[in-house]
Amino acid sequence: MLKDSVTEVFEEHRPVLFGVAYRMLGRVADAEDVVQDAWLRWAGADRTEVREARPYLVRITTRLAIDRLRQVQSRRESYVGPWLPEPLATDAAGTAPDTADRAVFTESVTLAMLVVMESLSPLERAVFVLREAFGYPYAEIATALDRSAEAVRQLAGRARRHVEEGTPRFEVDPARQRDLTERFLAAAAGDDLEGLLSLLAADARLVGDSGGKAKAPLRVIESADKVARFLCAVARNPDPAAEYTFLELNGGIAMLTRHNGVPDTVLQLGIQGGRVQTVYVVRNPEKLASLAAR
């Protein structure tokens, strides 16, 4: 196989490999590192024994992601404040195979889903990602993880039950999400407490992720009243250098704030029953760097 062919084959499958790695790790930089390591393995492999490139590459990427996840999980135990996944432009999330359900594929990259997947073991998370998001058969997953098909089925069942119990069923209709997001932001900017309360679910939550590197709540804010009052207080001190952009992140509409052209804040709403159930705010500059060109 010629060098150019080796590169072309890998690049053809890169979006899927990144999609697997990001769903496993929740960080763009970590996912890119895993994909780069997979490329090095592929470039140095004896490809005469590789019958199909894609399963081989997915297997390498999955195993590398499991190793990386075990490393980063220990670091997250000392993370300052709540931890959220790194926001990802949806068009960079990887391509769904024809066998995968498109709605499930998109749902598997939402902030809510990725937060719940944080509580899965690395093997459970790998099985869930490969099965639910990418539609791989159990036998193929078993080969990728060097486990029996029965063991993989058990892992998949546990992971699915855990995710179903922990993941809220947010509405993902783009038009409705954008409309509610715009009304929500207008109420916050206008210091309209009653307007915000009319849009928030009674048990609404605000989750802020700064990693201790920017101003954000170090604990989850619970209840509509506390969330609304916090947002109104923030809006009373507007940033004159701020620029606002709507874009699609993690399968849904989000607002990106830039300060002097540098990504500063991502705000995204989890909407349930026509009301805002969760407000996600990401301010850790390390998690916003990949959005600089958006």
CSV table of C-alpha atoms in Angstrom, one decimal:
chain,number,residue,atom,x,y,z
A,1,MET,CA,0.0,0.0,0.0
A,2,LEU,CA,1.5,3.3,-1.1
A,3,LYS,CA,2.1,6.1,1.5
A,4,ASP,CA,-0.5,8.3,-0.2
A,5,SER,CA,-3.1,5.5,0.0
A,6,VAL,CA,-2.3,4.9,3.7
A,7,THR,CA,-3.0,8.6,4.4
A,8,GLU,CA,-6.1,8.7,2.2
A,9,VAL,CA,-7.6,5.6,3.9
A,10,PHE,CA,-7.0,7.1,7.4
A,11,GLU,CA,-8.4,10.5,6.4
A,12,GLU,CA,-11.5,8.8,5.0
A,13,HIS,CA,-12.3,7.4,8.4
A,14,ARG,CA,-11.0,10.3,10.6
A,15,PRO,CA,-14.5,11.8,11.2
A,16,VAL,CA,-15.8,8.6,12.6
A,17,LEU,CA,-12.6,8.0,14.7
A,18,PHE,CA,-12.9,11.6,16.1
A,19,GLY,CA,-16.6,11.0,16.8
A,20,VAL,CA,-15.8,7.9,18.8
A,21,ALA,CA,-13.0,9.5,20.7
A,22,TYR,CA,-14.9,12.7,21.6
A,23,ARG,CA,-17.9,10.8,22.9
A,24,MET,CA,-15.6,8.7,25.0
A,25,LEU,CA,-13.6,11.6,26.4
A,26,GLY,CA,-15.7,14.8,26.2
A,27,ARG,CA,-12.7,16.9,25.2
A,28,VAL,CA,-11.7,18.0,21.7
A,29,ALA,CA,-8.0,18.1,22.5
A,30,ASP,CA,-8.0,14.7,24.1
A,31,ALA,CA,-10.0,13.2,21.2
A,32,GLU,CA,-7.6,14.8,18.7
A,33,ASP,CA,-4.6,13.3,20.6
A,34,VAL,CA,-6.2,9.9,20.5
A,35,VAL,CA,-6.9,10.1,16.8
A,36,GLN,CA,-3.3,11.2,16.2
A,37,ASP,CA,-2.0,8.2,18.2
A,38,ALA,CA,-4.3,6.0,16.1
A,39,TRP,CA,-2.7,7.5,12.9
A,40,LEU,CA,0.8,6.6,14.2
A,41,ARG,CA,-0.4,3.0,14.9
A,42,TRP,CA,-1.9,2.8,11.5
A,43,ALA,CA,1.1,4.2,9.7
A,44,GLY,CA,3.4,1.7,11.4
A,45,ALA,CA,1.1,-1.3,11.1
A,46,ASP,CA,1.5,-4.3,8.9
A,47,ARG,CA,-1.5,-3.7,6.8
A,48,THR,CA,-1.2,-6.9,4.8
A,49,GLU,CA,-3.1,-8.5,7.6
A,50,VAL,CA,-5.8,-5.8,7.8
A,51,ARG,CA,-8.9,-7.1,6.0
A,52,GLU,CA,-11.0,-4.0,6.5
A,53,ALA,CA,-9.6,-0.6,7.5
A,54,ARG,CA,-12.5,0.9,9.3
A,55,PRO,CA,-13.1,-1.9,12.0
A,56,TYR,CA,-9.3,-2.0,12.5
A,57,LEU,CA,-9.1,1.8,13.0
A,58,VAL,CA,-12.2,1.9,15.3
A,59,ARG,CA,-10.7,-0.8,17.4
A,60,ILE,CA,-7.4,1.0,17.8
A,61,THR,CA,-9.1,4.3,18.6
A,62,THR,CA,-11.5,2.8,21.1
A,63,ARG,CA,-8.7,1.1,23.0
A,64,LEU,CA,-6.6,4.3,23.0
A,65,ALA,CA,-9.6,6.3,24.2
A,66,ILE,CA,-10.3,3.8,27.1
A,67,ASP,CA,-6.6,4.2,28.2
A,68,ARG,CA,-6.9,8.0,28.0
A,69,LEU,CA,-10.2,8.1,29.8
A,70,ARG,CA,-8.7,6.1,32.7
A,71,GLN,CA,-6.0,8.7,32.9
A,72,VAL,CA,-8.2,11.8,32.8
A,73,GLN,CA,-10.8,10.5,35.2
A,74,SER,CA,-8.3,10.8,38.0
A,75,ARG,CA,-7.6,14.4,37.1
A,76,ARG,CA,-11.3,15.3,37.0
A,77,GLU,CA,-11.6,14.3,40.7
A,78,SER,CA,-9.6,17.5,41.5
A,79,TYR,CA,-11.4,19.7,39.0
A,80,VAL,CA,-12.5,23.0,40.4
A,81,GLY,CA,-16.3,23.3,40.3
A,82,PRO,CA,-18.7,21.4,38.1
A,83,TRP,CA,-17.3,19.6,35.1
A,84,LEU,CA,-19.0,19.9,31.7
A,85,PRO,CA,-17.8,18.4,28.3
A,86,GLU,CA,-16.0,20.7,25.9
A,87,PRO,CA,-18.5,22.3,23.5
A,88,LEU,CA,-18.2,20.8,20.0
A,89,ALA,CA,-19.4,22.2,16.7
A,90,THR,CA,-21.8,19.5,15.5
A,91,ASP,CA,-20.4,19.4,12.0
A,92,ALA,CA,-17.1,18.2,13.6
A,93,ALA,CA,-18.7,15.4,15.6
A,94,GLY,CA,-18.2,12.6,13.0
A,95,THR,CA,-20.4,11.0,10.5
A,96,ALA,CA,-23.0,8.5,11.5
A,97,PRO,CA,-22.9,5.1,9.8
A,98,ASP,CA,-26.0,4.2,7.7
A,99,THR,CA,-27.0,1.6,10.3
A,100,ALA,CA,-27.2,4.1,13.2
A,101,ASP,CA,-30.4,5.9,14.2
A,102,ARG,CA,-29.7,9.5,13.3
A,103,ALA,CA,-31.6,10.9,16.4
A,104,VAL,CA,-29.7,8.6,18.7
A,105,PHE,CA,-26.5,9.5,17.0
A,106,THR,CA,-27.1,13.2,17.6
A,107,GLU,CA,-28.4,12.7,21.1
A,108,SER,CA,-25.2,10.9,22.0
A,109,VAL,CA,-23.2,14.1,21.7
A,110,THR,CA,-25.4,16.4,23.7
A,111,LEU,CA,-24.0,17.9,26.9
A,112,ALA,CA,-26.7,16.2,29.0
A,113,MET,CA,-25.8,12.8,27.5
A,114,LEU,CA,-22.0,13.3,27.9
A,115,VAL,CA,-22.5,14.4,31.5
A,116,VAL,CA,-24.4,11.2,32.3
A,117,MET,CA,-21.8,9.0,30.5
A,118,GLU,CA,-19.1,10.4,32.8
A,119,SER,CA,-20.5,8.0,35.5
A,120,LEU,CA,-20.1,4.9,33.3
A,121,SER,CA,-16.9,2.8,33.5
A,122,PRO,CA,-14.6,3.2,30.6
A,123,LEU,CA,-15.7,-0.2,29.1
A,124,GLU,CA,-19.4,0.6,29.6
A,125,ARG,CA,-18.9,3.9,27.9
A,126,ALA,CA,-17.0,2.3,25.0
A,127,VAL,CA,-19.8,-0.2,24.5
A,128,PHE,CA,-22.5,2.4,24.7
A,129,VAL,CA,-20.8,4.7,22.2
A,130,LEU,CA,-20.1,2.0,19.7
A,131,ARG,CA,-23.5,0.3,20.0
A,132,GLU,CA,-25.9,3.2,20.5
A,133,ALA,CA,-24.2,6.0,18.6
A,134,PHE,CA,-22.5,4.1,15.8
A,135,GLY,CA,-24.7,1.0,15.5
A,136,TYR,CA,-21.9,-1.6,15.7
A,137,PRO,CA,-23.0,-5.2,16.2
A,138,TYR,CA,-22.1,-6.9,19.5
A,139,ALA,CA,-19.7,-9.3,17.8
A,140,GLU,CA,-17.7,-6.4,16.3
A,141,ILE,CA,-17.6,-4.6,19.6
A,142,ALA,CA,-16.5,-7.8,21.3
A,143,THR,CA,-13.6,-8.0,18.9
A,144,ALA,CA,-12.7,-4.4,19.4
A,145,LEU,CA,-12.6,-4.7,23.2
A,146,ASP,CA,-11.3,-8.3,23.3
A,147,ARG,CA,-14.3,-9.4,25.3
A,148,SER,CA,-16.9,-12.1,24.6
A,149,ALA,CA,-20.2,-11.1,22.9
A,150,GLU,CA,-22.1,-12.1,26.0
A,151,ALA,CA,-20.0,-9.8,28.2
A,152,VAL,CA,-20.5,-7.0,25.8
A,153,ARG,CA,-24.3,-7.5,25.9
A,154,GLN,CA,-24.2,-7.3,29.7
A,155,LEU,CA,-22.1,-4.1,29.6
A,156,ALA,CA,-24.4,-2.6,27.0
A,157,GLY,CA,-27.5,-3.4,29.1
A,158,ARG,CA,-26.0,-1.8,32.3
A,159,ALA,CA,-24.9,1.2,30.4
A,160,ARG,CA,-28.2,1.7,28.6
A,161,ARG,CA,-30.2,1.4,31.9
A,162,HIS,CA,-27.9,3.9,33.6
A,163,VAL,CA,-28.1,6.4,30.8
A,164,GLU,CA,-31.9,6.2,30.5
A,165,GLU,CA,-32.3,6.8,34.2
A,166,GLY,CA,-30.0,9.8,34.2
A,167,THR,CA,-30.5,11.6,31.0
A,168,PRO,CA,-33.4,14.1,30.7
A,169,ARG,CA,-35.3,13.9,27.4
A,170,PHE,CA,-34.6,17.4,26.2
A,171,GLU,CA,-36.4,18.8,23.2
A,172,VAL,CA,-34.1,19.2,20.2
A,173,ASP,CA,-36.3,21.0,17.6
A,174,PRO,CA,-33.9,23.7,16.4
A,175,ALA,CA,-36.5,26.3,15.7
A,176,ARG,CA,-38.2,26.0,19.1
A,177,GLN,CA,-34.9,25.8,20.8
A,178,ARG,CA,-33.6,29.0,19.2
A,179,ASP,CA,-36.8,30.9,19.8
A,180,LEU,CA,-36.8,30.0,23.5
A,181,THR,CA,-33.1,30.7,23.8
A,182,GLU,CA,-33.6,34.2,22.3
A,183,ARG,CA,-36.5,34.9,24.6
A,184,PHE,CA,-34.6,33.6,27.6
A,185,LEU,CA,-31.5,35.8,26.8
A,186,ALA,CA,-33.7,38.8,26.1
A,187,ALA,CA,-35.3,38.4,29.5
A,188,ALA,CA,-31.9,38.0,31.2
A,189,ALA,CA,-30.4,41.0,29.5
A,190,GLY,CA,-33.5,43.1,30.4
A,191,ASP,CA,-33.3,42.2,34.1
A,192,ASP,CA,-36.7,40.7,33.6
A,193,LEU,CA,-37.0,38.4,36.6
A,194,GLU,CA,-40.7,37.5,36.0
A,195,GLY,CA,-39.9,36.9,32.3
A,196,LEU,CA,-37.2,34.5,33.2
A,197,LEU,CA,-39.4,32.7,35.8
A,198,SER,CA,-42.0,32.2,33.1
A,199,LEU,CA,-39.5,30.3,31.0
A,200,LEU,CA,-37.8,28.3,33.7
A,201,ALA,CA,-39.0,25.0,35.0
A,202,ALA,CA,-39.6,25.1,38.8
A,203,ASP,CA,-36.7,22.8,39.4
A,204,ALA,CA,-34.4,24.4,36.9
A,205,ARG,CA,-30.6,24.1,37.4
A,206,LEU,CA,-27.7,26.2,36.2
A,207,VAL,CA,-24.4,24.3,35.8
A,208,GLY,CA,-21.3,26.5,35.3
A,209,ASP,CA,-17.9,25.2,34.2
A,210,SER,CA,-14.9,27.4,34.7
A,211,GLY,CA,-12.3,25.0,36.0
A,212,GLY,CA,-11.4,27.8,38.4
A,213,LYS,CA,-10.0,29.8,35.4
A,214,ALA,CA,-12.9,32.3,35.0
A,215,LYS,CA,-15.8,33.6,37.0
A,216,ALA,CA,-18.6,31.0,37.3
A,217,PRO,CA,-20.6,29.4,40.1
A,218,LEU,CA,-18.5,26.7,41.9
A,219,ARG,CA,-21.7,24.8,42.7
A,220,VAL,CA,-24.8,23.9,40.7
A,221,ILE,CA,-27.5,26.6,41.3
A,222,GLU,CA,-30.9,24.9,42.0
A,223,SER,CA,-34.4,26.2,41.5
A,224,ALA,CA,-36.0,28.6,39.0
A,225,ASP,CA,-35.9,31.6,41.5
A,226,LYS,CA,-32.2,31.2,42.2
A,227,VAL,CA,-31.2,30.7,38.6
A,228,ALA,CA,-33.3,33.7,37.5
A,229,ARG,CA,-31.8,36.0,40.2
A,230,PHE,CA,-28.3,34.9,39.4
A,231,LEU,CA,-28.7,35.6,35.6
A,232,CYS,CA,-30.3,39.0,36.3
A,233,ALA,CA,-27.4,39.9,38.6
A,234,VAL,CA,-24.9,39.0,35.9
A,235,ALA,CA,-26.8,41.0,33.3
A,236,ARG,CA,-26.6,44.2,35.4
A,237,ASN,CA,-22.9,44.4,34.6
A,238,PRO,CA,-22.7,43.9,30.8
A,239,ASP,CA,-19.4,43.6,29.0
A,240,PRO,CA,-19.1,46.4,26.5
A,241,ALA,CA,-16.6,44.5,24.5
A,242,ALA,CA,-18.8,41.4,24.2
A,243,GLU,CA,-19.9,40.0,20.8
A,244,TYR,CA,-22.7,37.4,20.6
A,245,THR,CA,-23.1,34.6,18.0
A,246,PHE,CA,-25.6,31.8,17.7
A,247,LEU,CA,-24.2,28.5,16.5
A,248,GLU,CA,-24.9,24.8,16.7
A,249,LEU,CA,-23.0,23.0,19.4
A,250,ASN,CA,-23.5,19.4,20.5
A,251,GLY,CA,-26.6,19.0,18.4
A,252,GLY,CA,-28.4,22.1,19.6
A,253,ILE,CA,-28.5,25.9,19.4
A,254,ALA,CA,-26.1,27.7,21.7
A,255,MET,CA,-24.9,31.2,22.2
A,256,LEU,CA,-21.2,32.0,22.0
A,257,THR,CA,-19.9,35.2,23.6
A,258,ARG,CA,-16.6,36.6,22.5
A,259,HIS,CA,-14.5,39.2,24.4
A,260,ASN,CA,-12.3,41.2,22.0
A,261,GLY,CA,-12.7,38.4,19.5
A,262,VAL,CA,-11.7,35.6,22.0
A,263,PRO,CA,-14.3,33.0,23.0
A,264,ASP,CA,-15.4,33.8,26.5
A,265,THR,CA,-18.6,31.9,27.3
A,266,VAL,CA,-20.9,29.3,25.8
A,267,LEU,CA,-24.5,29.2,27.0
A,268,GLN,CA,-26.8,26.4,26.0
A,269,LEU,CA,-30.3,25.5,27.3
A,270,GLY,CA,-31.7,22.1,28.0
A,271,ILE,CA,-35.5,22.4,27.2
A,272,GLN,CA,-38.1,20.1,28.5
A,273,GLY,CA,-41.9,20.5,28.1
A,274,GLY,CA,-41.4,23.9,26.6
A,275,ARG,CA,-39.5,25.2,29.6
A,276,VAL,CA,-35.8,25.6,30.4
A,277,GLN,CA,-34.8,22.7,32.6
A,278,THR,CA,-31.0,23.2,32.6
A,279,VAL,CA,-28.8,26.2,31.8
A,280,TYR,CA,-25.3,25.1,30.8
A,281,VAL,CA,-22.5,27.7,31.0
A,282,VAL,CA,-19.0,26.9,29.9
A,283,ARG,CA,-16.3,29.5,30.7
A,284,ASN,CA,-13.1,27.5,31.0
A,285,PRO,CA,-10.9,29.1,28.4
A,286,GLU,CA,-9.2,25.8,27.6
A,287,LYS,CA,-12.6,24.3,26.6
A,288,LEU,CA,-13.4,27.2,24.3
A,289,ALA,CA,-10.2,27.4,22.3
A,290,SER,CA,-11.5,25.1,19.6
A,291,LEU,CA,-14.3,27.6,18.9
A,292,ALA,CA,-12.0,30.5,18.0
A,293,ALA,CA,-12.6,30.1,14.3
A,294,ARG,CA,-16.4,29.7,14.6
